[in-house]
Amino acid sequence: KQWYQRRVAITAGIFWVFGTEVMVEVAKNLDAPIKVVFPMDFIEKGIFGGNFAMLGLGDIVLPGVFIALLLRYDVSKGENSNLYFYAGFAAYILGLAITIGILTIFNAAQPALLYLVPTCVGIPLLISLIKGEFNSLIAYNEETKEEEKADEKKEE
């Protein structure tokens, strides 16, 4: 049932972005600190460019939280390597580059998370498969034993 709800939510999100102009109009006309606007024609016209692209706050915060969790996973392993953090960060940059490339090619609004989620999640998962740490990465949990016991008591 949860998978069905997620598919409906994803399909609805894609429809509202690609099928209508509603999301673009809301994002353009909303005057709140929830977006980063940058000129797409910066190379040609400098700071006086008029063709702007927007990056929503969620496109920065959500991947940032995931990348921070990858760093915490790296630290929890006790090794002197931040491989998953650097891989997640590089994946975020790759996802942004793909988003900007698609935005430029099709000259239409793009939901950045559509490209960020597969890169930010997929690349660390691929690395974990190669290193044989997939189960460890998926099972990673920050709760301590005391917190788990307290949660169990609350549920009873």
Coordinates of C-alpha atoms in Angstrom, one line a residue:
K1 CA 0.0 0.0 0.0
Q2 CA 2.8 2.4 0.8
W3 CA 4.5 1.8 -2.5
Y4 CA 1.2 2.6 -4.3
Q5 CA 0.9 5.9 -2.4
R6 CA 4.4 6.8 -3.3
R7 CA 3.9 6.1 -7.0
V8 CA 0.7 8.2 -6.9
A9 CA 2.6 11.1 -5.2
I10 CA 5.5 10.8 -7.7
T11 CA 3.2 10.7 -10.6
A12 CA 1.2 13.7 -9.4
G13 CA 4.4 15.6 -8.8
I14 CA 5.7 14.9 -12.3
F15 CA 2.3 15.9 -13.7
W16 CA 2.2 19.2 -11.9
V17 CA 5.7 20.1 -13.1
F18 CA 5.6 18.8 -16.7
G19 CA 1.9 18.8 -17.4
T20 CA 1.0 22.3 -16.2
E21 CA 2.6 25.6 -15.5
V22 CA 1.2 25.7 -12.0
M23 CA 4.4 24.8 -10.2
V24 CA 6.5 27.3 -12.2
E25 CA 4.0 30.1 -11.7
V26 CA 3.9 29.5 -7.9
A27 CA 7.7 29.3 -7.7
K28 CA 8.1 32.5 -9.7
N29 CA 5.5 34.6 -7.9
L30 CA 6.3 33.4 -4.4
D31 CA 8.3 36.1 -2.7
A32 CA 9.8 34.1 0.2
P33 CA 13.3 32.8 1.0
I34 CA 12.7 29.3 -0.3
K35 CA 14.5 29.4 -3.6
V36 CA 17.9 30.3 -5.1
V37 CA 17.7 32.2 -8.4
F38 CA 20.7 32.3 -10.7
P39 CA 21.1 33.5 -14.3
M40 CA 21.3 30.9 -17.0
D41 CA 22.8 33.3 -19.4
F42 CA 25.6 34.5 -17.1
I43 CA 28.4 33.6 -19.5
E44 CA 26.9 35.7 -22.3
K45 CA 25.4 38.7 -20.4
G46 CA 27.1 38.6 -17.0
I47 CA 25.2 39.9 -14.0
F48 CA 22.7 41.6 -16.3
G49 CA 21.3 38.3 -17.7
G50 CA 17.6 38.0 -17.8
N51 CA 17.1 34.2 -18.2
F52 CA 16.9 32.9 -14.6
A53 CA 16.7 29.4 -13.2
M54 CA 15.4 28.5 -9.7
L55 CA 16.6 25.9 -7.3
G56 CA 14.2 25.3 -4.4
L57 CA 15.2 25.1 -0.8
G58 CA 14.2 21.5 -0.7
D59 CA 16.6 20.7 -3.6
I60 CA 19.4 21.9 -1.3
V61 CA 18.2 20.8 2.2
L62 CA 17.0 17.2 1.5
P63 CA 20.1 16.0 -0.3
G64 CA 22.2 17.9 2.3
V65 CA 20.6 15.9 5.1
F66 CA 21.2 12.6 3.2
I67 CA 24.8 13.6 2.6
A68 CA 25.3 14.5 6.3
L69 CA 23.9 11.0 7.2
L70 CA 26.5 9.5 4.8
L71 CA 29.2 11.3 6.7
R72 CA 27.9 10.0 10.0
Y73 CA 27.9 6.5 8.6
D74 CA 31.5 7.0 7.5
V75 CA 32.5 8.1 11.0
S76 CA 30.5 5.3 12.7
K77 CA 32.6 2.7 10.8
G78 CA 35.7 3.9 12.6
E79 CA 37.8 4.0 9.5
N80 CA 39.8 7.1 8.5
S81 CA 37.9 7.4 5.3
N82 CA 34.9 9.6 4.3
L83 CA 34.3 7.7 1.0
Y84 CA 30.5 7.7 1.2
F85 CA 30.4 11.4 2.1
Y86 CA 32.6 12.4 -0.8
A87 CA 30.7 10.1 -3.1
G88 CA 27.4 11.6 -2.0
F89 CA 28.7 15.1 -2.4
A90 CA 30.1 14.3 -5.9
A91 CA 26.8 12.7 -6.8
Y92 CA 24.9 15.9 -5.7
I93 CA 27.1 18.0 -8.0
L94 CA 26.6 15.5 -10.8
G95 CA 22.8 15.6 -10.2
L96 CA 22.8 19.4 -10.4
A97 CA 24.9 19.3 -13.6
I98 CA 22.4 16.9 -15.1
T99 CA 19.5 19.1 -14.0
I100 CA 21.1 22.2 -15.5
G101 CA 21.9 20.3 -18.7
I102 CA 18.4 19.1 -19.1
L103 CA 17.1 22.6 -18.2
T104 CA 19.3 24.1 -20.9
I105 CA 18.5 21.5 -23.6
F106 CA 14.7 21.5 -23.2
N107 CA 14.5 25.2 -22.0
A108 CA 11.7 24.2 -19.6
A109 CA 11.4 23.9 -15.8
Q110 CA 12.8 20.7 -14.3
P111 CA 12.2 19.2 -10.9
A112 CA 15.8 19.0 -9.6
L113 CA 14.9 16.1 -7.2
L114 CA 14.0 14.0 -10.2
Y115 CA 17.7 14.0 -11.1
L116 CA 19.2 14.5 -7.6
V117 CA 17.6 11.5 -5.8
P118 CA 18.8 8.8 -8.3
T119 CA 22.4 10.2 -8.3
C120 CA 22.6 11.0 -4.5
V121 CA 21.2 7.6 -3.5
G122 CA 22.3 5.5 -6.4
I123 CA 26.1 6.3 -6.4
P124 CA 26.6 5.6 -2.7
L125 CA 24.5 2.4 -3.0
L126 CA 26.6 1.3 -6.0
I127 CA 29.8 1.9 -4.0
S128 CA 28.4 -0.1 -1.0
L129 CA 27.6 -3.0 -3.4
I130 CA 31.1 -3.0 -4.8
K131 CA 32.7 -2.8 -1.3
G132 CA 30.4 -5.4 0.1
E133 CA 28.9 -3.0 2.7
F134 CA 25.4 -2.7 1.2
N135 CA 23.6 -4.4 4.2
S136 CA 25.6 -2.3 6.7
L137 CA 24.7 0.9 4.9
I138 CA 21.1 0.1 4.6
A139 CA 20.8 -1.0 8.2
Y140 CA 22.7 2.0 9.6
N141 CA 20.9 3.4 12.6
E142 CA 21.9 6.2 14.9
E143 CA 19.7 5.2 17.8
T144 CA 21.6 4.0 20.9
K145 CA 20.5 0.9 22.7
E146 CA 19.1 3.0 25.5
E147 CA 16.9 5.0 23.1
E148 CA 15.7 1.8 21.5
K149 CA 14.7 0.4 24.9
A150 CA 12.9 3.6 25.7
D151 CA 11.0 3.4 22.4
E152 CA 10.0 -0.2 23.1
K153 CA 8.7 0.8 26.5
K154 CA 6.6 3.6 25.0
E155 CA 5.1 1.2 22.5
E156 CA 4.0 -1.2 25.3

